[in-house]
């Protein structure tokens, strides 16, 4: 089934958003971004109504995941804090779950455990109910992304992907996504942004970009397809031009199609939909600039894309008409499928 | 000089210093050696614009502060970004000016304006700071080229850096920190043959000089002189014989290895050594870039500060680290910071400047200089005065026209001067 999504509404946000997800029942959207709070909205099928934000994070709020069966939110920040929240109450919290930037959180399918990864090179597994640390693995350099099924698959800055058995504390498989890495002058360019299992975990997707240059990166959004049984790369999909940069978020719709958002040079970026059996996208929407997050509602009929306001860049001090130096923001685009 | 020894044997080397033991520090011999030592400059240029917010002037947990933490330094009350742990331990050697406010937010014009001190327009191109120092302080006793530039990529002689001073004071760039190709005398040519060839060249030069402008002739001759000096000191490019530990300590990346060559050049007595690192113009994926670039800078810059202090050279060497501007507080849609001359930082150490000090202050959001702002002209006055040159009295000579060496209407950053 080839979906044709239509935008039905747009909502404002006060700051920039880097990741967003719906709760298990779809009643709430939560987002993290360039501020030390988690923003939340109530969703009634038509509109997003702001709820009180969760404060007490530091630096940037960087990662979030909802429990798959309960109204619990796991959220983290760039100083290493990890917190479990229900309504506005903190159920448990680790101020230094990682040393510094905690990059991603994934919940196990049954919701009993969560996994985290960070700039400190560690992958850690936590009891979702109590916050007790169950296991940790020194995974390599800065671990950019992870996904959790029965096991954990994670990937670092250099595109080294590994599946790790949590119970046996043992490596199961490695995958070579080093095309997502490049050293340019002093800069290590890590292109990995998202890991996702599809086809009942038979296929692992590693999405991001194939870096070409540092400083002001210009590169083409890329998705690598790996056979999880053999570890072999089976397909590479690139979409867009080298202005469009990175696949920043990637989810699978219940129909099977992949939904991705991209951002690169300010003003560029898009939403595109792809049949995993094909190499070309069957739908693309370029009306939104610099899209960083895609939250799919559990009903499969709605999703939200967060973009960045136009004219987000500029050298020197650009002021508003009132003479204020303002931050950029992330409009939230509500789509209906 | 004994033909069997090299000029290196006559320098006050780090090894000799360490071998001599710390007790030497207190000795009159050491003090005398330091007095006699030529003043030198290490000028570290982070091309493209280093972010002040991730390094020298962190604003953690604020609107534009970014994701990183700040860490305490060796000077109580002063914090750096968490990506510079090694330099944080050396803050007591540094003087950081957090109140730079310059005029140009474009690379194409900004690099030149900053490196030439952005003086009043006199209709002639001003010299880069390195060329100015080369002119005012001369090559020193080492006889080596006075203004060298260690950079990634290609090398060569850059006459344009000298502006109106004339090509003689241009920079000699060593691409990838390597000596020029064919530096050494070809093995088939004997020393006697080489001398004879040079005598012939000098004779032809004299004939050439009669038909040319004096400064062009001087530049031409000085290039040959430089080549001759460098032929005798090819060892200063060779870091392969240094202990592995040293090479690791500076970092195996190009900035680390170039900084190590810079140390050798300073030890050999080069007057002005510029080290350039490219790639700091992070308009996209800024924070991830900082996690890998800033620690490499931290490693290389802190290693050379340690070594210059250990050898005693920090007492006679002015160290400067800067870019053409800082980076915007605002984060663009490509997760980048753009160009920001409005409120940024430079770092200094060594001869003539105070240590363990921060000068100036930006506001809580990092968008304004809260204290007295300083343009690059003030920095030029500061650097010249740190080197003992009265920047208000000493003038350049532009073919008979006296010109100020730094912006006439500006003053040095007094708080920074020792």
JSON list of N, CA and C in Angstrom, two decimals, chain B residues 295-343:
[
{"chain": "B", "resi": 295, "resn": "UNK", "atom": "N", "xyz": [38.94, 18.36, 21.27]},
{"chain": "B", "resi": 295, "resn": "UNK", "atom": "CA", "xyz": [39.92, 17.58, 22.04]},
{"chain": "B", "resi": 295, "resn": "UNK", "atom": "C", "xyz": [41.28, 17.45, 21.34]},
{"chain": "B", "resi": 296, "resn": "UNK", "atom": "N", "xyz": [41.29, 17.44, 20.01]},
{"chain": "B", "resi": 296, "resn": "UNK", "atom": "CA", "xyz": [42.57, 17.36, 19.30]},
{"chain": "B", "resi": 296, "resn": "UNK", "atom": "C", "xyz": [43.34, 18.68, 19.44]},
{"chain": "B", "resi": 297, "resn": "UNK", "atom": "N", "xyz": [42.62, 19.78, 19.36]},
{"chain": "B", "resi": 297, "resn": "UNK", "atom": "CA", "xyz": [43.25, 21.07, 19.61]},
{"chain": "B", "resi": 297, "resn": "UNK", "atom": "C", "xyz": [43.76, 21.13, 21.06]},
{"chain": "B", "resi": 298, "resn": "UNK", "atom": "N", "xyz": [42.91, 20.69, 21.97]},
{"chain": "B", "resi": 298, "resn": "UNK", "atom": "CA", "xyz": [43.26, 20.69, 23.41]},
{"chain": "B", "resi": 298, "resn": "UNK", "atom": "C", "xyz": [44.56, 19.93, 23.64]},
{"chain": "B", "resi": 299, "resn": "UNK", "atom": "N", "xyz": [44.67, 18.79, 22.99]},
{"chain": "B", "resi": 299, "resn": "UNK", "atom": "CA", "xyz": [45.85, 17.94, 23.14]},
{"chain": "B", "resi": 299, "resn": "UNK", "atom": "C", "xyz": [47.11, 18.63, 22.60]},
{"chain": "B", "resi": 300, "resn": "UNK", "atom": "N", "xyz": [47.01, 19.14, 21.38]},
{"chain": "B", "resi": 300, "resn": "UNK", "atom": "CA", "xyz": [48.20, 19.70, 20.73]},
{"chain": "B", "resi": 300, "resn": "UNK", "atom": "C", "xyz": [48.63, 21.02, 21.39]},
{"chain": "B", "resi": 301, "resn": "UNK", "atom": "N", "xyz": [47.66, 21.86, 21.69]},
{"chain": "B", "resi": 301, "resn": "UNK", "atom": "CA", "xyz": [47.99, 23.18, 22.24]},
{"chain": "B", "resi": 301, "resn": "UNK", "atom": "C", "xyz": [48.51, 23.05, 23.68]},
{"chain": "B", "resi": 302, "resn": "UNK", "atom": "N", "xyz": [47.91, 22.15, 24.43]},
{"chain": "B", "resi": 302, "resn": "UNK", "atom": "CA", "xyz": [48.38, 21.99, 25.81]},
{"chain": "B", "resi": 302, "resn": "UNK", "atom": "C", "xyz": [49.77, 21.35, 25.83]},
{"chain": "B", "resi": 303, "resn": "UNK", "atom": "N", "xyz": [50.04, 20.46, 24.88]},
{"chain": "B", "resi": 303, "resn": "UNK", "atom": "CA", "xyz": [51.36, 19.81, 24.84]},
{"chain": "B", "resi": 303, "resn": "UNK", "atom": "C", "xyz": [52.46, 20.83, 24.57]},
{"chain": "B", "resi": 304, "resn": "UNK", "atom": "N", "xyz": [52.21, 21.73, 23.63]},
{"chain": "B", "resi": 304, "resn": "UNK", "atom": "CA", "xyz": [53.27, 22.71, 23.32]},
{"chain": "B", "resi": 304, "resn": "UNK", "atom": "C", "xyz": [53.42, 23.72, 24.47]},
{"chain": "B", "resi": 305, "resn": "UNK", "atom": "N", "xyz": [52.33, 24.07, 25.13]},
{"chain": "B", "resi": 305, "resn": "UNK", "atom": "CA", "xyz": [52.46, 24.96, 26.29]},
{"chain": "B", "resi": 305, "resn": "UNK", "atom": "C", "xyz": [53.30, 24.31, 27.38]},
{"chain": "B", "resi": 306, "resn": "UNK", "atom": "N", "xyz": [53.03, 23.04, 27.61]},
{"chain": "B", "resi": 306, "resn": "UNK", "atom": "CA", "xyz": [53.80, 22.29, 28.63]},
{"chain": "B", "resi": 306, "resn": "UNK", "atom": "C", "xyz": [55.29, 22.30, 28.28]},
{"chain": "B", "resi": 307, "resn": "UNK", "atom": "N", "xyz": [55.57, 22.02, 27.03]},
{"chain": "B", "resi": 307, "resn": "UNK", "atom": "CA", "xyz": [56.98, 21.90, 26.62]},
{"chain": "B", "resi": 307, "resn": "UNK", "atom": "C", "xyz": [57.68, 23.24, 26.60]},
{"chain": "B", "resi": 308, "resn": "UNK", "atom": "N", "xyz": [56.97, 24.28, 26.16]},
{"chain": "B", "resi": 308, "resn": "UNK", "atom": "CA", "xyz": [57.60, 25.60, 26.17]},
{"chain": "B", "resi": 308, "resn": "UNK", "atom": "C", "xyz": [57.89, 26.04, 27.59]},
{"chain": "B", "resi": 309, "resn": "UNK", "atom": "N", "xyz": [56.99, 25.68, 28.49]},
{"chain": "B", "resi": 309, "resn": "UNK", "atom": "CA", "xyz": [57.26, 26.04, 29.88]},
{"chain": "B", "resi": 309, "resn": "UNK", "atom": "C", "xyz": [58.44, 25.23, 30.43]},
{"chain": "B", "resi": 310, "resn": "UNK", "atom": "N", "xyz": [58.45, 23.94, 30.11]},
{"chain": "B", "resi": 310, "resn": "UNK", "atom": "CA", "xyz": [59.52, 23.08, 30.62]},
{"chain": "B", "resi": 310, "resn": "UNK", "atom": "C", "xyz": [60.88, 23.52, 30.12]},
{"chain": "B", "resi": 311, "resn": "UNK", "atom": "N", "xyz": [60.94, 23.99, 28.89]},
{"chain": "B", "resi": 311, "resn": "UNK", "atom": "CA", "xyz": [62.24, 24.40, 28.34]},
{"chain": "B", "resi": 311, "resn": "UNK", "atom": "C", "xyz": [62.61, 25.83, 28.71]},
{"chain": "B", "resi": 312, "resn": "UNK", "atom": "N", "xyz": [61.67, 26.53, 29.31]},
{"chain": "B", "resi": 312, "resn": "UNK", "atom": "CA", "xyz": [61.93, 27.93, 29.64]},
{"chain": "B", "resi": 312, "resn": "UNK", "atom": "C", "xyz": [61.55, 28.87, 28.51]},
{"chain": "B", "resi": 313, "resn": "UNK", "atom": "N", "xyz": [61.19, 28.31, 27.36]},
{"chain": "B", "resi": 313, "resn": "UNK", "atom": "CA", "xyz": [60.90, 29.16, 26.19]},
{"chain": "B", "resi": 313, "resn": "UNK", "atom": "C", "xyz": [59.63, 29.98, 26.37]},
{"chain": "B", "resi": 314, "resn": "UNK", "atom": "N", "xyz": [58.74, 29.53, 27.25]},
{"chain": "B", "resi": 314, "resn": "UNK", "atom": "CA", "xyz": [57.51, 30.29, 27.44]},
{"chain": "B", "resi": 314, "resn": "UNK", "atom": "C", "xyz": [57.80, 31.68, 28.01]},
{"chain": "B", "resi": 315, "resn": "UNK", "atom": "N", "xyz": [58.95, 31.80, 28.67]},
{"chain": "B", "resi": 315, "resn": "UNK", "atom": "CA", "xyz": [59.32, 33.12, 29.22]},
{"chain": "B", "resi": 315, "resn": "UNK", "atom": "C", "xyz": [59.67, 34.12, 28.11]},
{"chain": "B", "resi": 316, "resn": "UNK", "atom": "N", "xyz": [60.08, 33.61, 26.97]},
{"chain": "B", "resi": 316, "resn": "UNK", "atom": "CA", "xyz": [60.50, 34.52, 25.90]},
{"chain": "B", "resi": 316, "resn": "UNK", "atom": "C", "xyz": [59.59, 34.44, 24.67]},
{"chain": "B", "resi": 317, "resn": "UNK", "atom": "N", "xyz": [58.61, 33.55, 24.73]},
{"chain": "B", "resi": 317, "resn": "UNK", "atom": "CA", "xyz": [57.73, 33.36, 23.57]},
{"chain": "B", "resi": 317, "resn": "UNK", "atom": "C", "xyz": [56.32, 33.84, 23.89]},
{"chain": "B", "resi": 318, "resn": "UNK", "atom": "N", "xyz": [55.80, 34.71, 23.05]},
{"chain": "B", "resi": 318, "resn": "UNK", "atom": "CA", "xyz": [54.41, 35.13, 23.16]},
{"chain": "B", "resi": 318, "resn": "UNK", "atom": "C", "xyz": [53.57, 34.12, 22.37]},
{"chain": "B", "resi": 319, "resn": "UNK", "atom": "N", "xyz": [52.60, 33.53, 23.03]},
{"chain": "B", "resi": 319, "resn": "UNK", "atom": "CA", "xyz": [51.73, 32.53, 22.38]},
{"chain": "B", "resi": 319, "resn": "UNK", "atom": "C", "xyz": [50.35, 33.15, 22.19]},
{"chain": "B", "resi": 320, "resn": "UNK", "atom": "N", "xyz": [49.83, 33.01, 20.99]},
{"chain": "B", "resi": 320, "resn": "UNK", "atom": "CA", "xyz": [48.52, 33.60, 20.66]},
{"chain": "B", "resi": 320, "resn": "UNK", "atom": "C", "xyz": [47.69, 32.54, 19.94]},
{"chain": "B", "resi": 321, "resn": "UNK", "atom": "N", "xyz": [46.43, 32.43, 20.30]},
{"chain": "B", "resi": 321, "resn": "UNK", "atom": "CA", "xyz": [45.55, 31.48, 19.61]},
{"chain": "B", "resi": 321, "resn": "UNK", "atom": "C", "xyz": [44.25, 32.20, 19.28]},
{"chain": "B", "resi": 322, "resn": "UNK", "atom": "N", "xyz": [43.88, 32.20, 18.01]},
{"chain": "B", "resi": 322, "resn": "UNK", "atom": "CA", "xyz": [42.64, 32.87, 17.61]},
{"chain": "B", "resi": 322, "resn": "UNK", "atom": "C", "xyz": [42.15, 32.40, 16.25]},
{"chain": "B", "resi": 323, "resn": "UNK", "atom": "N", "xyz": [41.00, 32.92, 15.88]},
{"chain": "B", "resi": 323, "resn": "UNK", "atom": "CA", "xyz": [40.39, 32.69, 14.56]},
{"chain": "B", "resi": 323, "resn": "UNK", "atom": "C", "xyz": [40.01, 34.05, 13.99]},
{"chain": "B", "resi": 324, "resn": "UNK", "atom": "N", "xyz": [39.31, 34.03, 12.85]},
{"chain": "B", "resi": 324, "resn": "UNK", "atom": "CA", "xyz": [38.86, 35.31, 12.28]},
{"chain": "B", "resi": 324, "resn": "UNK", "atom": "C", "xyz": [37.61, 35.84, 12.98]},
{"chain": "B", "resi": 325, "resn": "UNK", "atom": "N", "xyz": [36.89, 34.98, 13.70]},
{"chain": "B", "resi": 325, "resn": "UNK", "atom": "CA", "xyz": [35.74, 35.37, 14.52]},
{"chain": "B", "resi": 325, "resn": "UNK", "atom": "C", "xyz": [35.29, 34.15, 15.31]},
{"chain": "B", "resi": 326, "resn": "UNK", "atom": "N", "xyz": [34.26, 34.32, 16.12]},
{"chain": "B", "resi": 326, "resn": "UNK", "atom": "CA", "xyz": [33.69, 33.19, 16.84]},
{"chain": "B", "resi": 326, "resn": "UNK", "atom": "C", "xyz": [32.48, 32.65, 16.09]},
{"chain": "B", "resi": 327, "resn": "UNK", "atom": "N", "xyz": [31.60, 31.99, 16.82]},
{"chain": "B", "resi": 327, "resn": "UNK", "atom": "CA", "xyz": [30.44, 31.39, 16.16]},
{"chain": "B", "resi": 327, "resn": "UNK", "atom": "C", "xyz": [29.14, 31.82, 16.85]},
{"chain": "B", "resi": 328, "resn": "UNK", "atom": "N", "xyz": [28.08, 31.85, 16.04]},
{"chain": "B", "resi": 328, "resn": "UNK", "atom": "CA", "xyz": [26.81, 32.40, 16.54]},
{"chain": "B", "resi": 328, "resn": "UNK", "atom": "C", "xyz": [26.28, 31.62, 17.73]},
{"chain": "B", "resi": 329, "resn": "UNK", "atom": "N", "xyz": [25.66, 32.35, 18.66]},
{"chain": "B", "resi": 329, "resn": "UNK", "atom": "CA", "xyz": [24.92, 31.64, 19.70]},
{"chain": "B", "resi": 329, "resn": "UNK", "atom": "C", "xyz": [23.79, 30.79, 19.10]},
{"chain": "B", "resi": 330, "resn": "UNK", "atom": "N", "xyz": [23.08, 31.32, 18.12]},
{"chain": "B", "resi": 330, "resn": "UNK", "atom": "CA", "xyz": [21.94, 30.62, 17.54]},
{"chain": "B", "resi": 330, "resn": "UNK", "atom": "C", "xyz": [22.38, 29.39, 16.74]},
{"chain": "B", "resi": 331, "resn": "UNK", "atom": "N", "xyz": [21.59, 28.35, 16.82]},
{"chain": "B", "resi": 331, "resn": "UNK", "atom": "CA", "xyz": [21.88, 27.10, 16.10]},
{"chain": "B", "resi": 331, "resn": "UNK", "atom": "C", "xyz": [20.99, 27.05, 14.85]},
{"chain": "B", "resi": 332, "resn": "UNK", "atom": "N", "xyz": [21.60, 26.88, 13.69]},
{"chain": "B", "resi": 332, "resn": "UNK", "atom": "CA", "xyz": [20.79, 26.86, 12.47]},
{"chain": "B", "resi": 332, "resn": "UNK", "atom": "C", "xyz": [20.18, 25.47, 12.23]},
{"chain": "B", "resi": 333, "resn": "UNK", "atom": "N", "xyz": [19.40, 25.35, 11.16]},
{"chain": "B", "resi": 333, "resn": "UNK", "atom": "CA", "xyz": [18.69, 24.10, 10.88]},
{"chain": "B", "resi": 333, "resn": "UNK", "atom": "C", "xyz": [19.58, 22.94, 10.51]},
{"chain": "B", "resi": 334, "resn": "UNK", "atom": "N", "xyz": [20.85, 23.21, 10.24]},
{"chain": "B", "resi": 334, "resn": "UNK", "atom": "CA", "xyz": [21.82, 22.17, 9.92]},
{"chain": "B", "resi": 334, "resn": "UNK", "atom": "C", "xyz": [22.61, 21.81, 11.18]},
{"chain": "B", "resi": 335, "resn": "UNK", "atom": "N", "xyz": [22.10, 22.21, 12.30]},
{"chain": "B", "resi": 335, "resn": "UNK", "atom": "CA", "xyz": [22.75, 22.02, 13.61]},
{"chain": "B", "resi": 335, "resn": "UNK", "atom": "C", "xyz": [24.14, 22.65, 13.59]},
{"chain": "B", "resi": 336, "resn": "UNK", "atom": "N", "xyz": [24.21, 23.83, 12.99]},
{"chain": "B", "resi": 336, "resn": "UNK", "atom": "CA", "xyz": [25.49, 24.51, 12.92]},
{"chain": "B", "resi": 336, "resn": "UNK", "atom": "C", "xyz": [25.45, 25.86, 13.61]},
{"chain": "B", "resi": 337, "resn": "UNK", "atom": "N", "xyz": [26.62, 26.38, 13.87]},
{"chain": "B", "resi": 337, "resn": "UNK", "atom": "CA", "xyz": [26.74, 27.76, 14.32]},
{"chain": "B", "resi": 337, "resn": "UNK", "atom": "C", "xyz": [27.40, 28.54, 13.19]},
{"chain": "B", "resi": 338, "resn": "UNK", "atom": "N", "xyz": [26.90, 29.75, 12.92]},
{"chain": "B", "resi": 338, "resn": "UNK", "atom": "CA", "xyz": [27.42, 30.57, 11.82]},
{"chain": "B", "resi": 338, "resn": "UNK", "atom": "C", "xyz": [28.49, 31.55, 12.34]},
{"chain": "B", "resi": 339, "resn": "UNK", "atom": "N", "xyz": [28.82, 32.55, 11.54]},
{"chain": "B", "resi": 339, "resn": "UNK", "atom": "CA", "xyz": [29.93, 33.46, 11.91]},
{"chain": "B", "resi": 339, "resn": "UNK", "atom": "C", "xyz": [29.49, 34.51, 12.91]},
{"chain": "B", "resi": 340, "resn": "UNK", "atom": "N", "xyz": [30.37, 34.81, 13.85]},
{"chain": "B", "resi": 340, "resn": "UNK", "atom": "CA", "xyz": [29.97, 35.71, 14.94]},
{"chain": "B", "resi": 340, "resn": "UNK", "atom": "C", "xyz": [31.16, 36.56, 15.40]},
{"chain": "B", "resi": 341, "resn": "UNK", "atom": "N", "xyz": [31.28, 37.77, 14.83]},
{"chain": "B", "resi": 341, "resn": "UNK", "atom": "CA", "xyz": [32.37, 38.64, 15.30]},
{"chain": "B", "resi": 341, "resn": "UNK", "atom": "C", "xyz": [31.98, 39.47, 16.53]},
{"chain": "B", "resi": 342, "resn": "UNK", "atom": "N", "xyz": [30.72, 39.38, 16.94]},
{"chain": "B", "resi": 342, "resn": "UNK", "atom": "CA", "xyz": [30.20, 40.29, 17.97]},
{"chain": "B", "resi": 342, "resn": "UNK", "atom": "C", "xyz": [30.75, 40.07, 19.37]},
{"chain": "B", "resi": 343, "resn": "UNK", "atom": "N", "xyz": [31.03, 38.84, 19.72]},
{"chain": "B", "resi": 343, "resn": "UNK", "atom": "CA", "xyz": [31.47, 38.56, 21.11]},
{"chain": "B", "resi": 343, "resn": "UNK", "atom": "C", "xyz": [32.19, 37.23, 21.12]}
]
